[in-house]
XYZ file of N, CA and C in Angstrom:
246
model
N -27.924 -7.387 -22.029
C -28.286 -6.688 -20.809
C -29.661 -6.424 -20.992
N -30.609 -6.655 -22.310
C -31.663 -6.594 -22.055
C -32.474 -7.877 -21.556
N -33.724 -7.529 -21.083
C -34.406 -9.001 -20.349
C -35.007 -9.688 -21.616
N -35.013 -10.648 -21.220
C -35.515 -11.826 -22.398
C -37.331 -11.379 -22.478
N -37.887 -10.852 -21.361
C -39.253 -10.664 -21.559
C -39.391 -9.479 -23.042
N -38.780 -8.590 -22.293
C -38.711 -7.405 -23.465
C -38.219 -7.651 -24.474
N -37.460 -8.642 -24.889
C -36.905 -9.141 -26.521
C -37.862 -9.935 -26.714
N -38.718 -10.928 -25.993
C -39.785 -11.551 -26.745
C -41.094 -10.714 -26.855
N -41.136 -9.595 -26.297
C -42.220 -8.656 -26.484
C -42.223 -7.934 -27.680
N -41.028 -7.657 -28.096
C -40.454 -6.889 -29.421
C -40.553 -7.773 -31.145
N -40.947 -7.064 -31.727
C -41.280 -7.656 -33.106
C -40.151 -8.221 -33.809
N -39.625 -9.348 -34.361
C -38.544 -9.772 -34.940
C -37.893 -9.009 -35.905
N -38.397 -7.903 -36.797
C -37.731 -6.972 -37.867
C -36.745 -6.473 -36.844
N -37.419 -5.453 -35.604
C -36.849 -4.865 -35.099
C -36.517 -4.647 -33.597
N -35.861 -5.757 -33.198
C -35.909 -5.941 -31.920
C -35.600 -5.172 -30.585
N -34.708 -4.275 -31.040
C -34.185 -3.229 -30.035
C -34.842 -2.240 -30.261
N -35.796 -1.639 -31.149
C -36.411 -0.161 -31.132
C -37.165 0.042 -30.026
N -38.146 -0.832 -29.946
C -39.482 -1.312 -28.558
C -38.666 -1.239 -27.606
N -37.635 -1.463 -27.239
C -37.210 -2.081 -25.820
C -37.097 -0.582 -24.934
N -37.432 -0.116 -23.996
C -37.146 1.099 -23.334
C -35.898 1.212 -23.151
N -34.964 2.042 -23.010
C -33.881 2.408 -22.399
C -33.911 2.733 -21.247
N -32.816 2.142 -20.507
C -33.055 2.575 -18.849
C -32.323 3.695 -18.648
N -33.062 4.654 -17.865
C -32.331 5.694 -17.623
C -32.347 6.075 -16.148
N -31.206 6.696 -15.380
C -30.903 6.587 -14.341
C -31.370 8.198 -13.763
N -32.304 8.499 -12.848
C -32.445 9.727 -12.323
C -31.684 9.847 -10.450
N -31.506 11.076 -10.473
C -31.063 11.513 -9.197
C -31.829 12.944 -8.625
N -31.782 12.876 -7.259
C -32.620 13.876 -6.793
C -31.263 14.935 -6.309
N -31.808 16.297 -6.044
C -30.974 17.299 -5.462
C -30.584 16.731 -4.059
N -29.207 16.932 -3.682
C -28.677 16.594 -2.637
C -29.379 17.541 -1.344
N -30.041 16.957 -0.404
C -30.748 17.642 0.685
C -29.800 18.336 1.870
N -29.319 19.417 1.802
C -28.571 20.134 2.755
C -28.739 19.785 4.333
N -30.296 19.491 4.301
C -30.556 19.111 5.784
C -30.416 18.224 6.474
N -30.116 17.284 5.417
C -29.724 15.648 6.003
C -28.677 15.676 6.914
N -28.516 14.503 7.681
C -27.416 14.491 8.512
C -26.149 13.282 7.755
N -26.713 13.168 6.613
C -25.670 12.123 5.539
C -25.107 12.847 4.570
N -25.589 14.352 4.483
C -24.803 15.100 3.213
C -23.759 15.546 3.974
N -22.463 15.535 3.092
C -21.295 16.323 3.745
C -20.998 17.360 2.374
N -20.140 18.347 2.889
C -19.821 19.183 2.178
C -19.064 18.578 0.565
N -19.406 18.855 -0.434
C -18.684 18.949 -1.709
C -17.449 19.740 -1.957
N -16.480 19.313 -3.145
C -15.916 20.079 -3.583
C -14.389 19.727 -3.545
N -13.035 20.451 -4.166
C -11.672 19.964 -3.932
C -11.559 20.249 -2.523
N -10.530 18.811 -1.903
C -9.994 18.634 -0.702
C -11.083 18.656 0.406
N -12.310 18.383 0.510
C -13.237 18.389 1.117
C -13.584 16.897 1.846
N -13.027 16.000 1.226
C -13.204 14.539 1.679
C -11.925 14.168 2.027
N -10.793 14.979 2.098
C -9.477 14.579 2.812
C -9.354 14.381 4.257
N -9.087 13.503 5.145
C -8.943 13.343 6.480
C -7.694 14.547 6.939
N -7.143 15.664 6.156
C -5.757 16.183 6.721
C -6.341 17.534 5.709
N -5.246 18.433 5.960
C -5.220 19.717 5.442
C -4.256 19.968 4.792
N -4.222 19.908 3.249
C -2.832 20.136 2.829
C -2.523 21.504 2.523
N -3.266 22.338 2.927
C -2.795 23.843 2.897
C -2.162 24.298 4.115
N -1.637 23.694 5.081
C -0.755 23.875 5.851
C 0.589 24.381 5.847
N 1.397 24.809 6.514
C 2.711 25.546 6.330
C 3.438 24.500 5.729
N 3.366 23.477 7.211
C 4.990 21.887 6.822
C 3.911 20.785 6.369
N 2.829 21.012 5.649
C 2.319 19.710 5.278
C 3.276 18.800 4.432
N 3.936 19.547 3.464
C 4.940 19.092 2.639
C 6.093 18.067 3.145
N 6.622 18.751 4.852
C 7.400 17.777 5.345
C 6.667 16.795 5.918
N 5.847 17.118 6.400
C 4.834 15.801 7.041
C 4.567 14.825 6.186
N 4.265 15.071 5.096
C 3.784 14.132 4.023
C 5.280 13.687 3.587
N 6.310 14.393 3.566
C 7.669 13.369 3.118
C 8.041 12.743 4.220
N 7.492 12.828 5.358
C 8.418 12.071 6.539
C 7.396 10.435 6.565
N 6.169 10.731 6.581
C 5.149 10.083 6.624
C 5.533 8.710 5.455
N 5.739 9.188 4.044
C 6.503 8.610 3.050
C 7.694 7.897 3.265
N 8.538 8.490 3.566
C 9.903 7.654 4.156
C 9.669 6.722 5.502
N 9.071 7.118 6.269
C 8.761 6.305 7.427
C 8.124 5.047 6.641
N 7.056 5.129 5.972
C 6.243 4.018 5.529
C 6.756 3.132 4.683
N 7.810 3.803 3.735
C 8.309 2.938 3.005
C 9.895 2.332 3.424
N 10.165 3.114 4.400
C 11.509 2.602 4.922
C 11.342 1.803 6.672
N 10.171 1.756 6.976
C 10.078 0.755 7.886
C 10.169 -0.657 7.704
N 9.427 -1.203 6.708
C 9.880 -2.430 6.329
C 11.110 -2.880 5.907
N 12.118 -2.261 5.594
C 13.677 -2.536 5.457
C 14.238 -2.101 6.497
N 13.878 -1.059 7.486
C 14.410 -1.350 8.792
C 14.323 -2.565 9.778
N 12.944 -2.845 9.734
C 12.644 -4.122 10.467
C 13.220 -5.477 10.135
N 13.363 -5.406 8.598
C 14.336 -6.531 8.258
C 15.940 -6.672 8.796
N 16.283 -5.218 8.428
C 17.676 -4.921 8.864
C 17.820 -5.751 10.432
N 16.723 -4.879 11.362
C 17.043 -5.243 12.694
C 17.080 -6.847 12.798
N 15.784 -7.255 12.314
C 15.764 -8.889 12.588
C 17.121 -9.790 12.265
N 17.367 -9.301 11.191
C 18.821 -10.071 10.100
C 19.974 -10.014 11.641
N 20.246 -8.414 11.905
C 21.329 -8.684 13.069
C 20.929 -8.516 14.289
N 19.802 -8.862 14.957
C 19.646 -8.827 16.431
C 20.366 -10.527 16.566
N 20.632 -10.203 18.174
C 21.434 -11.547 18.227
C 20.433 -13.153 18.622
N 20.830 -14.011 18.569
C 19.907 -15.365 18.127
C 19.496 -15.393 19.851
N 18.248 -15.734 20.159
C 18.025 -16.153 21.679
C 18.088 -17.301 21.804
């Protein structure tokens, strides 16, 4: 991961001691920016899991999503040939 120039510039006895370590810096999030969104738990979800019947809607979503391919396969198998 070190560049060849940095390795050539370093002395042969201690090749990695003089090579600068790469550091990553970040700046504080600007709340006035139109591209900053709120942070925290459940803030990035497109639905609200704290509603009253969320569990039922989630269960139905999973049942339909898992069962639809099998239902389509059965329907295709038993439909009359045209």
